[in-house]
Amino acid sequence: MIKKIILLGATGSIGSQTLDVLRINKALFSLAGVSLGSSLEKSIAIITEFKPTAVVVRKNEHLEIIRNKFPELICLDCLEELASFDFKGAQMLVNALSGFTGMLPTVAAIKAKKDILLANKETLVVAGELIMPLVKKHNVRLIPIDSEHSAIFQCLVGEDSTNVKKMLITASGGSLRDKKREDLKAVTVSQVLAHPNWSMGQKITVDSATMMNKGLEVIEAHHLFQIPYQKIETVLHYQSIIHSMVVFNDNSIKAQLGTSDMRMPISYALGYPKRLDFVDSELDLCQIGNLTFKAMDFERFPLLKLSYEAGIKGGNLPCILNAANEAAVALFLAGKIPFLKIEEIVSKAILEAEFQTKLDFNYLFNLHNKYYQEIINKYGEV
Ligand code: NDP
Ligand code: MG
């Protein structure tokens, strides 16, 4: 039976790579519902090619044009409505939204009993404590798309989780990895966006340069694999060939390797538990020659250290960490603050946070918006 897919964030980096995987596997999947972004041209191209049943349009001014051009199409009001829409038949939701926006649609989809294929790491960072029990309660699958988590997920297949000694999350180091801290003061947006290995959306590319991305991934791994922070380590691996590893109690290490092509983890998540054929991007190990590893430098990347601390303390701190980071990254991308100010803003938010352990989705929604807006207001519109 053809599996029906709902794709949130179809016009982004993960979204368009997901469409590519669907294109390769037309006989297995159909795109039932899709959330479109701010480009009208991209949105029209997606509807024309994949003929979804329902969409959510990001920009109000596009709505009339899309309705006129595609009279059969159902235009829904919001992401949550799309995430929980009943398309009849087997359904999976691919969440490729960036940032906190991804949280509530994930919740809506879980409650509507859809399997979740999750690229949007912010969902688990902010609300992992609430999401994981919800996944269990509604008996749905949560399969990671983030390459490190996909690697760990694959390493764990067939293993008893009690035999896991630790997880080793690899980090490319991002675009500024060869620079010393004193050289970071004057880096430009375009320098930061020039990632050596991966082509990704702007927010995650900045997060890679600050190492915040690895911090978010550590928190994501903690929730997803229900593993204590003390058993999650990070290691610098410049080539991004080993996507992450698991060390077992007999000191045996399993790793998952591949090129830096996100279509692979997307393909794995869509096909799970089967593997889909994938003809591109075969890894040529002889051409790579060497794989290198370096201990993580927490002094050089203080936001990673801060993420561990916020994760270990838990409660509302990961939400505050994420909100402050989203605001700071938006300000940096808009040219309002220098690169190192990102660290300063996020650290200050955590230092001054009022710690709270009692969480619900409504509280997190308000908390995120409060922090995000206050920081944006302080430094100017983005
Ligand atoms: P992009 O910025 O490229 O894409 C994000 C998508 O979400 C776009 O379609 C965007 O629309 C849409 N979107 C963002 N905000 C809203 C909103 N408020 N309402 C409606 N739509 C919205 O991000 P990426 O694809 O790079 O990343 C997506 C997620 O996947 C992130 O959580 C990231 O951390 C994670 N991830 C990404 C990887 C990558 O290689 N890119 C690797 C591993 C994880 P628009 O077209 O208007 O921008
Ligand atoms: Mg990743």
Coordinates of C-alpha atoms and ligand atoms in Angstrom, one line a residue:
M1 CA 0.0 0.0 0.0
I2 CA 1.2 3.5 -0.8
K3 CA 2.1 5.4 2.4
K4 CA 0.6 8.9 2.7
I5 CA 3.0 11.5 3.9
I6 CA 2.4 14.9 5.5
L7 CA 5.4 17.1 5.1
L8 CA 5.9 20.3 7.1
G9 CA 8.4 22.8 5.9
A10 CA 8.5 21.5 2.3
T11 CA 10.3 24.5 0.9
G12 CA 13.3 24.3 3.2
S13 CA 16.5 22.3 3.0
I14 CA 15.2 19.1 4.7
G15 CA 11.8 19.6 3.1
S16 CA 13.2 19.8 -0.5
Q17 CA 15.5 16.8 0.2
T18 CA 12.5 14.9 1.5
L19 CA 10.6 15.7 -1.8
D20 CA 13.6 14.3 -3.6
V21 CA 13.4 11.0 -1.7
L22 CA 9.7 10.9 -2.5
R23 CA 10.4 11.6 -6.1
I24 CA 12.8 8.6 -6.2
N25 CA 10.2 6.4 -4.5
K26 CA 7.0 7.4 -6.3
A27 CA 5.7 3.8 -6.1
L28 CA 5.9 3.7 -2.3
F29 CA 4.8 7.2 -1.1
S30 CA 2.4 9.9 -2.0
L31 CA 2.4 13.5 -0.6
A32 CA -1.0 13.9 1.0
G33 CA -0.4 17.2 2.8
V34 CA 2.2 19.8 2.7
S35 CA 3.1 23.1 4.4
L36 CA 4.5 25.7 2.0
G37 CA 6.9 28.5 2.7
S38 CA 7.3 32.1 1.7
S39 CA 8.3 31.4 -2.0
L40 CA 5.2 31.4 -4.2
E41 CA 7.2 30.0 -7.1
K42 CA 8.5 27.0 -5.0
S43 CA 5.0 26.4 -3.6
I44 CA 3.3 26.3 -7.0
A45 CA 6.0 23.9 -8.3
I46 CA 5.5 21.5 -5.3
I47 CA 1.6 21.5 -5.8
T48 CA 1.9 21.0 -9.5
E49 CA 4.4 18.1 -9.2
F50 CA 3.1 16.2 -6.1
K51 CA -0.7 17.1 -6.3
P52 CA -1.3 17.0 -2.5
T53 CA -4.8 16.9 -1.1
A54 CA -4.3 19.6 1.4
V55 CA -1.9 22.5 2.1
V56 CA -1.1 25.2 4.6
V57 CA 0.1 28.4 2.9
R58 CA 2.6 30.5 5.0
K59 CA 1.9 33.8 3.4
N60 CA -1.7 35.2 3.4
E61 CA -1.1 37.0 0.1
H62 CA -0.5 33.7 -1.7
L63 CA -3.7 32.1 -0.6
E64 CA -6.0 33.6 -3.2
I65 CA -3.6 32.9 -6.0
I66 CA -3.1 29.3 -4.9
R67 CA -6.9 28.8 -4.5
N68 CA -7.6 30.1 -8.0
K69 CA -4.9 28.0 -9.6
F70 CA -5.7 24.8 -7.8
P71 CA -9.5 24.8 -7.1
E72 CA -9.6 21.2 -5.9
L73 CA -6.9 21.8 -3.2
I74 CA -8.0 22.0 0.5
C75 CA -6.3 25.1 2.1
L76 CA -6.1 24.5 5.8
D77 CA -5.7 27.3 8.4
C78 CA -2.6 26.3 10.4
L79 CA 0.2 23.8 10.8
E80 CA -1.6 21.9 13.7
E81 CA -4.7 21.4 11.5
L82 CA -2.6 19.9 8.7
A83 CA -0.5 17.8 11.1
S84 CA -3.7 16.2 12.5
F85 CA -5.7 16.1 9.3
D86 CA -7.2 12.7 8.5
F87 CA -6.1 11.7 5.0
K88 CA -7.3 8.1 5.5
G89 CA -4.9 5.2 5.3
A90 CA -1.4 4.9 6.7
Q91 CA 0.1 8.3 7.5
M92 CA 3.4 9.6 8.6
L93 CA 4.4 13.2 9.4
V94 CA 7.8 14.5 8.4
N95 CA 8.5 17.6 10.5
A96 CA 11.1 19.7 8.6
L97 CA 10.2 23.0 10.1
S98 CA 13.0 25.0 11.7
G99 CA 12.8 26.2 15.2
F100 CA 10.2 26.3 18.0
T101 CA 7.4 26.5 15.4
G102 CA 7.8 22.7 15.0
M103 CA 6.6 21.8 18.6
L104 CA 2.8 22.2 18.5
P105 CA 2.3 20.5 15.1
T106 CA 4.3 17.5 16.4
V107 CA 2.0 17.3 19.4
A108 CA -1.1 17.5 17.2
A109 CA 0.2 14.8 14.9
I110 CA 1.1 12.4 17.8
K111 CA -2.4 12.9 19.3
A112 CA -3.8 12.1 15.8
K113 CA -1.8 8.8 16.0
K114 CA 0.6 9.6 13.2
D115 CA 4.1 8.3 13.1
I116 CA 6.6 11.2 13.4
L117 CA 9.8 11.5 11.3
L118 CA 11.6 14.3 13.1
A119 CA 14.1 16.7 11.7
N120 CA 12.9 19.5 13.9
K121 CA 15.2 18.9 16.8
E122 CA 13.9 22.0 18.7
T123 CA 10.6 20.0 19.4
L124 CA 12.6 17.5 21.6
V125 CA 15.0 20.1 23.1
V126 CA 12.1 22.3 24.4
A127 CA 9.5 19.6 25.2
G128 CA 11.2 16.2 25.2
E129 CA 10.0 15.6 28.7
L130 CA 6.4 15.9 27.5
I131 CA 6.7 14.5 24.0
M132 CA 8.3 11.2 24.9
P133 CA 5.5 10.1 27.2
L134 CA 2.9 11.3 24.6
V135 CA 4.6 9.1 22.0
K136 CA 4.3 6.2 24.3
K137 CA 0.7 7.0 25.3
H138 CA -0.5 7.2 21.6
N139 CA 1.7 4.3 20.6
V140 CA 3.2 6.0 17.6
R141 CA 6.8 5.8 16.2
L142 CA 9.2 8.7 16.6
I143 CA 12.1 8.2 14.1
P144 CA 14.9 10.8 13.9
I145 CA 16.1 12.4 10.7
D146 CA 18.9 14.4 12.3
S147 CA 22.0 12.5 10.9
E148 CA 23.6 11.9 14.3
H149 CA 20.4 10.5 15.8
S150 CA 19.7 8.5 12.8
A151 CA 23.2 7.0 13.1
I152 CA 22.6 6.1 16.7
F153 CA 19.2 4.7 16.0
Q154 CA 20.7 2.5 13.3
C155 CA 23.5 1.4 15.7
L156 CA 20.9 0.4 18.3
V157 CA 18.9 -1.9 16.0
G158 CA 19.0 -5.4 17.5
E159 CA 20.8 -4.2 20.6
D160 CA 19.6 -4.4 24.2
S161 CA 19.6 -0.8 25.5
T162 CA 20.9 -1.9 28.9
N163 CA 24.2 -2.8 27.1
V164 CA 24.8 0.8 26.0
K165 CA 27.9 2.3 27.8
K166 CA 27.8 5.6 26.0
M167 CA 26.9 7.5 22.8
L168 CA 29.5 9.4 20.8
I169 CA 28.0 12.3 18.8
T170 CA 30.3 13.5 16.1
A171 CA 30.7 17.2 15.2
S172 CA 32.1 18.8 12.1
G173 CA 33.0 21.9 14.0
G174 CA 31.1 24.2 11.6
S175 CA 32.3 27.0 9.4
L176 CA 34.6 28.7 12.0
R177 CA 36.3 25.6 13.3
D178 CA 39.8 26.7 12.3
K179 CA 39.5 30.1 13.9
K180 CA 40.6 30.9 17.5
R181 CA 38.2 32.7 19.8
E182 CA 40.0 36.0 19.3
D183 CA 39.4 35.8 15.6
L184 CA 35.7 35.4 16.0
K185 CA 34.9 39.0 16.8
A186 CA 34.6 40.3 13.3
V187 CA 33.3 37.3 11.4
T188 CA 30.6 38.1 8.8
V189 CA 27.3 36.4 8.1
S190 CA 28.6 35.0 4.8
Q191 CA 31.7 33.5 6.5
V192 CA 29.4 31.8 9.1
L193 CA 27.1 30.5 6.5
A194 CA 29.9 28.8 4.5
H195 CA 29.7 25.3 6.1
P196 CA 32.5 23.0 5.0
N197 CA 30.5 19.8 4.7
W198 CA 26.8 20.4 4.7
S199 CA 24.3 22.5 2.8
M200 CA 21.6 23.4 5.3
G201 CA 19.1 26.1 6.3
Q202 CA 20.6 29.3 7.7
K203 CA 19.6 28.8 11.4
I204 CA 21.2 25.4 11.7
T205 CA 24.3 26.6 9.9
V206 CA 24.8 29.4 12.4
D207 CA 24.1 26.9 15.2
S208 CA 26.9 24.7 13.8
A209 CA 29.4 27.5 14.0
T210 CA 28.5 28.3 17.6
M211 CA 28.4 24.6 18.4
M212 CA 24.9 25.3 19.7
N213 CA 23.7 22.7 17.2
K214 CA 25.7 20.0 19.0
G215 CA 24.2 21.3 22.3
L216 CA 20.7 20.9 21.0
E217 CA 21.6 17.5 19.6
V218 CA 22.9 16.3 23.0
I219 CA 19.5 17.3 24.6
E220 CA 17.7 15.7 21.7
A221 CA 19.6 12.5 22.2
H222 CA 18.9 12.5 25.9
H223 CA 15.2 12.5 25.3
L224 CA 15.0 10.4 22.2
F225 CA 17.1 7.5 23.5
Q226 CA 16.2 8.1 27.2
I227 CA 19.9 8.1 28.2
P228 CA 21.6 10.2 31.0
Y229 CA 23.7 13.1 29.9
Q230 CA 26.8 11.5 31.6
K231 CA 26.6 8.9 28.8
I232 CA 26.5 11.3 25.9
E233 CA 29.9 12.5 24.6
T234 CA 30.7 14.7 21.6
V235 CA 33.8 14.4 19.5
L236 CA 35.2 16.6 16.7
H237 CA 35.3 14.7 13.4
Y238 CA 36.0 17.1 10.6
Q239 CA 35.0 14.9 7.7
S240 CA 31.4 14.2 8.7
I241 CA 31.7 10.7 7.5
I242 CA 30.9 8.9 10.7
H243 CA 27.6 10.3 11.7
S244 CA 27.7 9.1 15.3
M245 CA 28.6 6.0 17.3
V246 CA 27.5 3.8 20.2
V247 CA 29.9 2.2 22.7
F248 CA 28.7 -1.0 24.3
N249 CA 29.6 -2.5 27.7
D250 CA 32.1 -4.8 26.1
N251 CA 33.8 -1.7 24.6
S252 CA 32.8 -2.6 21.2
I253 CA 31.9 0.4 19.1
K254 CA 29.3 0.6 16.4
A255 CA 29.3 3.5 13.9
Q256 CA 27.2 4.5 10.9
L257 CA 29.0 6.0 8.0
G258 CA 27.9 7.8 4.8
T259 CA 28.4 10.9 2.7
S260 CA 27.1 14.2 4.0
D261 CA 23.8 13.7 2.2
M262 CA 20.7 14.2 4.4
R263 CA 18.6 12.2 1.9
M264 CA 20.1 9.1 3.4
P265 CA 18.7 9.6 7.0
I266 CA 15.5 10.8 5.4
S267 CA 15.3 7.7 3.3
Y268 CA 16.0 5.5 6.3
A269 CA 13.3 7.1 8.3
L270 CA 10.7 6.9 5.5
G271 CA 11.5 3.3 4.8
Y272 CA 12.0 2.0 8.4
P273 CA 12.2 -0.9 9.2
K274 CA 13.1 -1.5 5.5
R275 CA 15.8 0.2 3.7
L276 CA 15.0 2.0 0.4
D277 CA 17.2 1.8 -2.6
F278 CA 19.4 4.9 -3.0
V279 CA 21.7 5.2 -6.0
D280 CA 23.4 8.5 -5.3
S281 CA 26.1 9.3 -2.8
E282 CA 27.9 6.0 -2.3
L283 CA 30.8 6.5 0.0
D284 CA 34.3 5.9 -1.5
L285 CA 36.4 5.2 1.6
C286 CA 39.7 4.9 -0.4
Q287 CA 39.1 8.4 -1.8
I288 CA 38.4 9.7 1.7
G289 CA 41.7 8.1 2.9
N290 CA 41.7 9.3 6.5
L291 CA 39.1 9.8 9.2
T292 CA 40.3 12.1 12.1
F293 CA 39.0 12.7 15.6
K294 CA 39.7 15.4 18.1
A295 CA 38.5 15.9 21.7
M296 CA 35.8 18.5 22.0
D297 CA 37.1 21.9 23.3
F298 CA 34.5 23.3 25.7
E299 CA 36.4 26.5 26.2
R300 CA 36.4 27.2 22.5
F301 CA 32.7 26.3 22.3
P302 CA 31.0 27.5 25.5
L303 CA 27.5 27.1 24.2
L304 CA 28.0 23.3 24.1
K305 CA 29.0 23.4 27.8
L306 CA 26.0 25.6 28.6
S307 CA 23.7 23.2 26.8
Y308 CA 24.9 20.2 28.9
E309 CA 24.3 22.3 32.0
A310 CA 20.8 23.4 30.9
G311 CA 19.9 19.9 29.9
I312 CA 21.2 18.3 33.1
K313 CA 19.2 20.8 35.2
G314 CA 16.2 20.4 32.9
G315 CA 12.9 22.0 33.7
N316 CA 12.3 25.2 31.7
L317 CA 16.0 25.8 31.0
P318 CA 16.2 24.0 27.6
C319 CA 13.2 26.0 26.4
I320 CA 14.9 29.3 27.5
L321 CA 18.2 28.2 26.0
N322 CA 16.5 27.5 22.7
A323 CA 14.4 30.7 22.7
A324 CA 17.3 32.9 23.4
N325 CA 19.4 31.2 20.8
E326 CA 16.6 31.5 18.1
A327 CA 16.3 35.2 18.8
A328 CA 20.1 35.8 18.9
V329 CA 20.6 33.9 15.6
A330 CA 17.8 35.8 13.9
L331 CA 19.4 39.1 15.1
F332 CA 22.8 38.0 13.9
L333 CA 21.4 37.0 10.5
A334 CA 19.7 40.4 10.2
G335 CA 23.0 42.1 10.9
K336 CA 21.9 43.6 14.2
I337 CA 24.5 41.9 16.5
P338 CA 28.0 40.5 16.0
F339 CA 28.7 36.8 16.1
L340 CA 30.0 36.6 19.7
K341 CA 26.9 38.4 21.0
I342 CA 25.0 35.2 20.3
E343 CA 26.8 33.4 23.1
E344 CA 26.5 36.4 25.4
I345 CA 22.7 36.6 24.9
V346 CA 22.1 32.9 25.4
S347 CA 24.4 32.7 28.5
K348 CA 22.7 35.8 30.1
A349 CA 19.2 34.3 29.5
I350 CA 20.3 31.0 31.3
L351 CA 22.1 32.9 34.1
E352 CA 19.1 35.1 34.9
A353 CA 16.4 32.4 34.3
E354 CA 13.7 31.7 36.9
F355 CA 14.0 28.0 37.2
Q356 CA 10.7 26.1 36.9
T357 CA 10.2 22.3 36.7
K358 CA 6.5 22.1 36.2
L359 CA 5.9 22.1 32.4
D360 CA 3.0 21.9 30.0
F361 CA 2.8 22.8 26.3
N362 CA 0.9 26.0 26.9
Y363 CA 3.5 27.2 29.5
L364 CA 6.4 26.4 27.1
F365 CA 4.6 28.2 24.2
N366 CA 4.3 31.4 26.3
L367 CA 7.8 31.1 27.7
H368 CA 9.3 30.7 24.3
N369 CA 7.4 33.7 22.9
K370 CA 8.3 35.9 26.0
Y371 CA 12.0 35.2 25.7
Y372 CA 12.1 35.4 22.0
Q373 CA 10.2 38.7 21.8
E374 CA 12.0 40.4 24.7
I375 CA 15.4 39.7 23.1
I376 CA 14.3 40.8 19.7
N377 CA 12.8 44.0 21.1
K378 CA 16.0 44.8 22.9
Y379 CA 18.1 44.8 19.8
G380 CA 15.7 45.9 17.1
E381 CA 13.3 44.3 14.6
V382 CA 14.6 41.4 12.4
Ligands
NDP1 P1 15.1 25.7 6.5 O1 15.1 27.0 7.1 O2 15.8 25.4 5.3 O3 13.6 25.2 6.3 C1 12.6 25.4 7.2 C2 11.2 25.2 6.6 O4 10.2 25.6 7.6 C3 10.9 26.1 5.4 O5 10.0 25.5 4.6 C4 10.3 27.3 6.1 O6 9.6 28.1 5.2 C5 9.4 26.7 7.1 N1 9.1 27.5 8.2 C6 9.9 28.1 9.1 N2 9.2 28.8 10.0 C7 7.9 28.7 9.7 C8 6.7 29.2 10.2 N3 6.7 30.0 11.3 N4 5.5 28.9 9.6 C9 5.5 28.1 8.5 N5 6.6 27.5 8.0 C10 7.8 27.9 8.5 O7 15.6 24.7 7.7 P2 16.3 23.2 7.5 O8 15.6 22.4 6.5 O9 17.8 23.4 7.4 O10 16.0 22.6 9.0 C11 14.8 22.1 9.4 C12 14.9 21.4 10.7 O11 15.8 20.2 10.5 C13 15.6 22.2 11.8 O12 15.1 21.9 13.1 C14 17.1 21.7 11.7 O13 17.8 21.8 12.9 C15 16.9 20.2 11.3 N6 18.0 19.6 10.6 C16 18.4 20.2 9.4 C17 19.4 19.6 8.7 C18 19.8 20.1 7.3 O14 20.7 19.5 6.7 N7 19.2 21.2 6.8 C19 20.2 18.5 9.3 C20 19.7 18.0 10.5 C21 18.7 18.6 11.2 P3 10.3 29.2 4.2 O15 10.4 28.5 2.9 O16 9.4 30.3 4.2 O17 11.6 29.5 4.8
MG2 MG 22.7 16.9 13.1

